Amino acid sequence: MTSRADDDPAAGHARTLLRTATRYSGSRCAALCLVSIAATGAGLLLPAALGRALDLLLAHAPATRWVLCCAGLVLLLGLLDAVQTVLTGTVDARTTAWLRRRLTGHVLGAGPRAADRFGSGDLVARLVGNAAEAGTTPAARAALVAALAGPVGGVVALGLIDWWLAAVFLAGAPVLALLLRAVSRDTSESASRYQRAQGRIAAALAEAVEGVRTVRAAGTEDRETARVLRPLPELSRAGHRMWRVQGRAAARAVAVAPLLQLAVVAVAGVLLTGGRLSVGEVLAASRYAVLATGVGVLVGRLAGLARARAAARRLGEVEAEPVTAFGARRLPDGPGRLELRGVTARRGGRTVLDGVDLDVPGGTTLAVVGRSGSGKSLLAALAGRLADPDAGEVLLDGVPLRELPHDDLRGAVGYAFARPALLGGTIGQALGLGLPSPSPGRIREAARTALADDFVRRLPDGYDTAVADAPRSGGESQRLGLARAFAHGGRLLILDDALSSLDTVTERHITDALFGDGPGTTRLLVAHRGATAACADAVAWLDGGRVRAVGRHEELWRLAEYRAVFGEGAGPADTGDSDVPPVSDTRGGNGEGHDGMSARIRPAAAAGDGTAP
């Protein structure tokens, strides 16, 4: 028999999240529970004290002590209510902050999978809005104990006054129980729908904001507004349903609770005429009947808990996404040899890379080329373990990347991307991201290598300029991303289309510096220009997710299909010359299998012999 967590992983993760969050603020939750129970106890004592004082006053007996007791209980109730308010706010804030920290770390640990599944806008909605709602759960549970103690204490007090009073009330208790159960179930369902609609609106809004220039250029503002707000009717229906559920519950409570109170007071009046109760006890019984029928408080608490559980389940869906696990095997000294053995990767139900084999010797440069959709960026992500393959393994200096500790892996692999995200307060901090103790000299040297030092120095505060206050073009952003990768160092440098926005002169200067620093750093370069591929020691040509061929750029250039990758047409050299080394074409005649890279990459001679661009 499977558990509920097995049947619904998101619900299981949600329960675990809430249990851990409650333990995180355990002492404050316990204090809140005690304060709430104390307030309930004081509220239960007050009717008895009022009844006793009334009896003494009617009997013209001294009642000063009981009057003072009533005044003390009122003051105590006010004090406990203030403490309860402060504790509730503190617990809610601490729990929400803890949930956001945990989920943010989990999203970053899961990597691109989480963003691909949920979308950035929906993730923000979950981490901001849903985390705040789920963060109210520990305090709500602690307060619910006191909310339940009020009706239970009221029934017990009625029984202590006279068992007939408790019996009359308990006769109508099942109706109240069914009412509360229906409220909890219906509110949870409508809250889930409401939050899902909110997430879809947030996701669409994030997409529209990210592409705002495209939207304005196309003149489709109205169409995008309609798309973003398309889930609004569903949001409205879910919101109205929540209000109707709570409204019906309140209406039923208003109908049932006064009837029970009236029945208790009527029986108390009969007992008064029979001499079994005093006037003060009748007053106390009427107050206890109100406490015992405190359905309104319970409805509010249960509705809040239902919304919090629905929000926690959305957080549980995020936490159910697996995070990247790291090993404990240390990375030995080595030149940075990169190996891909039978690597297969699928995305969206499609096999993007299929059994890729590559062997990149340490200190050499491999350019990866191919048409759009051939799997170049995914291969680059797998090479540095920004993603894991579905089959096969990736090794660095003979060690599978899965077995490396996080710090060893990230210290050994540097990355530069086509659209780098510059994280940090200032430009200098952004370039030193990930370094344990970045030195200004190292950062400036890396910026000079990436030809970024000149325009950074022209900024108002140079390297201390805030990132948000540093206007830059796409090419300047790429140069900053390259500078960050150069400052990072490591034995493997992966450039995922990181030169695409540079002009040809700047690109040539950077590639000369990049490939001319001698052995010590292995480079994997996703290239879209023939000139860039020509600078590499070898080129891996991806075609349909497989390695079509591996060789020197000038060798591959003789193939018309290879030239077509760069937008070049066939030329008279298609038939090849006898003095041109043969291409290592690893695809069979049926186009279905390949042997991968059977030979190591040979160090490149200087490009520019006229056979290739």
mmCIF file of N, CA and C in Angstrom, residues 2 34 65 74 108-109 189 193 211 226 251 254 262 273 278 329 344 379 435 471 473 499 502 513 539 557 576-577 585:
data_model
loop_
_atom_site.group_PDB
_atom_site.id
_atom_site.type_symbol
_atom_site.label_atom_id
_atom_site.label_comp_id
_atom_site.label_asym_id
_atom_site.label_seq_id
_atom_site.Cartn_x
_atom_site.Cartn_y
_atom_site.Cartn_z
ATOM 1 N N THR A 2 0.653 2.115 -0.923
ATOM 2 C CA THR A 2 1.468 3.329 -1.037
ATOM 3 C C THR A 2 0.934 4.409 -0.125
ATOM 4 N N LEU A 34 0.709 28.849 23.760
ATOM 5 C CA LEU A 34 0.465 29.049 25.194
ATOM 6 C C LEU A 34 -0.258 30.363 25.457
ATOM 7 N N ARG A 65 -13.910 42.101 45.654
ATOM 8 C CA ARG A 65 -12.866 41.199 45.179
ATOM 9 C C ARG A 65 -13.207 40.636 43.796
ATOM 10 N N VAL A 74 -10.066 41.381 32.328
ATOM 11 C CA VAL A 74 -10.194 42.209 31.124
ATOM 12 C C VAL A 74 -8.838 42.776 30.719
ATOM 13 N N LEU A 108 17.548 27.256 -7.559
ATOM 14 C CA LEU A 108 18.893 27.407 -8.107
ATOM 15 C C LEU A 108 19.606 26.067 -8.184
ATOM 16 N N GLY A 109 19.335 25.187 -7.203
ATOM 17 C CA GLY A 109 19.946 23.863 -7.231
ATOM 18 C C GLY A 109 19.382 22.985 -8.327
ATOM 19 N N GLU A 189 -10.236 23.818 -2.411
ATOM 20 C CA GLU A 189 -10.373 23.626 -3.857
ATOM 21 C C GLU A 189 -10.372 24.959 -4.602
ATOM 22 N N ARG A 193 -7.474 26.770 -7.319
ATOM 23 C CA ARG A 193 -7.782 27.325 -8.640
ATOM 24 C C ARG A 193 -7.363 28.790 -8.724
ATOM 25 N N GLY A 211 9.923 40.668 -23.295
ATOM 26 C CA GLY A 211 9.905 40.991 -24.720
ATOM 27 C C GLY A 211 9.234 42.308 -25.029
ATOM 28 N N ALA A 226 -4.260 41.506 -23.624
ATOM 29 C CA ALA A 226 -5.332 40.507 -23.590
ATOM 30 C C ALA A 226 -4.791 39.125 -23.253
ATOM 31 N N ALA A 251 -23.383 32.464 6.798
ATOM 32 C CA ALA A 251 -24.847 32.511 6.881
ATOM 33 C C ALA A 251 -25.399 31.338 7.676
ATOM 34 N N VAL A 254 -24.679 31.889 11.251
ATOM 35 C CA VAL A 254 -25.611 32.868 11.821
ATOM 36 C C VAL A 254 -26.972 32.238 12.082
ATOM 37 N N LEU A 262 -30.012 30.378 21.895
ATOM 38 C CA LEU A 262 -31.359 30.581 22.420
ATOM 39 C C LEU A 262 -31.851 29.364 23.182
ATOM 40 N N THR A 273 -36.096 29.328 37.029
ATOM 41 C CA THR A 273 -37.405 29.355 37.696
ATOM 42 C C THR A 273 -37.573 28.184 38.647
ATOM 43 N N SER A 278 -28.796 30.329 39.592
ATOM 44 C CA SER A 278 -28.932 31.715 40.037
ATOM 45 C C SER A 278 -28.900 32.630 38.818
ATOM 46 N N ARG A 329 34.291 12.804 -4.614
ATOM 47 C CA ARG A 329 35.582 12.438 -5.197
ATOM 48 C C ARG A 329 36.341 13.687 -5.599
ATOM 49 N N THR A 344 23.554 11.032 -24.175
ATOM 50 C CA THR A 344 22.226 11.233 -24.751
ATOM 51 C C THR A 344 21.443 12.153 -23.837
ATOM 52 N N LEU A 379 24.941 20.648 -25.350
ATOM 53 C CA LEU A 379 26.235 19.990 -25.171
ATOM 54 C C LEU A 379 27.141 20.831 -24.278
ATOM 55 N N LEU A 435 34.264 34.100 -7.235
ATOM 56 C CA LEU A 435 35.634 34.011 -6.729
ATOM 57 C C LEU A 435 35.638 34.190 -5.218
ATOM 58 N N PRO A 471 24.988 51.729 -18.607
ATOM 59 C CA PRO A 471 24.403 51.425 -19.918
ATOM 60 C C PRO A 471 25.430 50.716 -20.790
ATOM 61 N N SER A 473 25.873 48.039 -24.539
ATOM 62 C CA SER A 473 25.304 47.349 -25.693
ATOM 63 C C SER A 473 25.377 45.844 -25.477
ATOM 64 N N LEU A 499 30.577 34.921 -28.260
ATOM 65 C CA LEU A 499 31.188 35.922 -29.138
ATOM 66 C C LEU A 499 30.226 36.421 -30.196
ATOM 67 N N LEU A 502 29.781 40.306 -30.879
ATOM 68 C CA LEU A 502 30.988 41.114 -31.074
ATOM 69 C C LEU A 502 31.205 41.390 -32.555
ATOM 70 N N ALA A 513 43.798 36.446 -28.119
ATOM 71 C CA ALA A 513 44.199 36.385 -26.709
ATOM 72 C C ALA A 513 43.764 35.083 -26.063
ATOM 73 N N VAL A 539 37.176 20.976 -34.899
ATOM 74 C CA VAL A 539 35.754 21.325 -34.929
ATOM 75 C C VAL A 539 34.948 20.046 -34.805
ATOM 76 N N TRP A 557 35.630 22.234 -44.419
ATOM 77 C CA TRP A 557 35.105 23.261 -45.321
ATOM 78 C C TRP A 557 34.881 22.723 -46.739
ATOM 79 N N GLY A 576 36.957 18.032 -53.668
ATOM 80 C CA GLY A 576 38.140 17.794 -52.837
ATOM 81 C C GLY A 576 39.395 17.638 -53.664
ATOM 82 N N ASP A 577 40.569 17.766 -53.010
ATOM 83 C CA ASP A 577 41.867 17.596 -53.634
ATOM 84 C C ASP A 577 42.593 16.458 -52.951
ATOM 85 N N ASP A 585 34.557 11.710 -41.104
ATOM 86 C CA ASP A 585 33.093 11.620 -41.137
ATOM 87 C C ASP A 585 32.682 10.352 -40.436
#
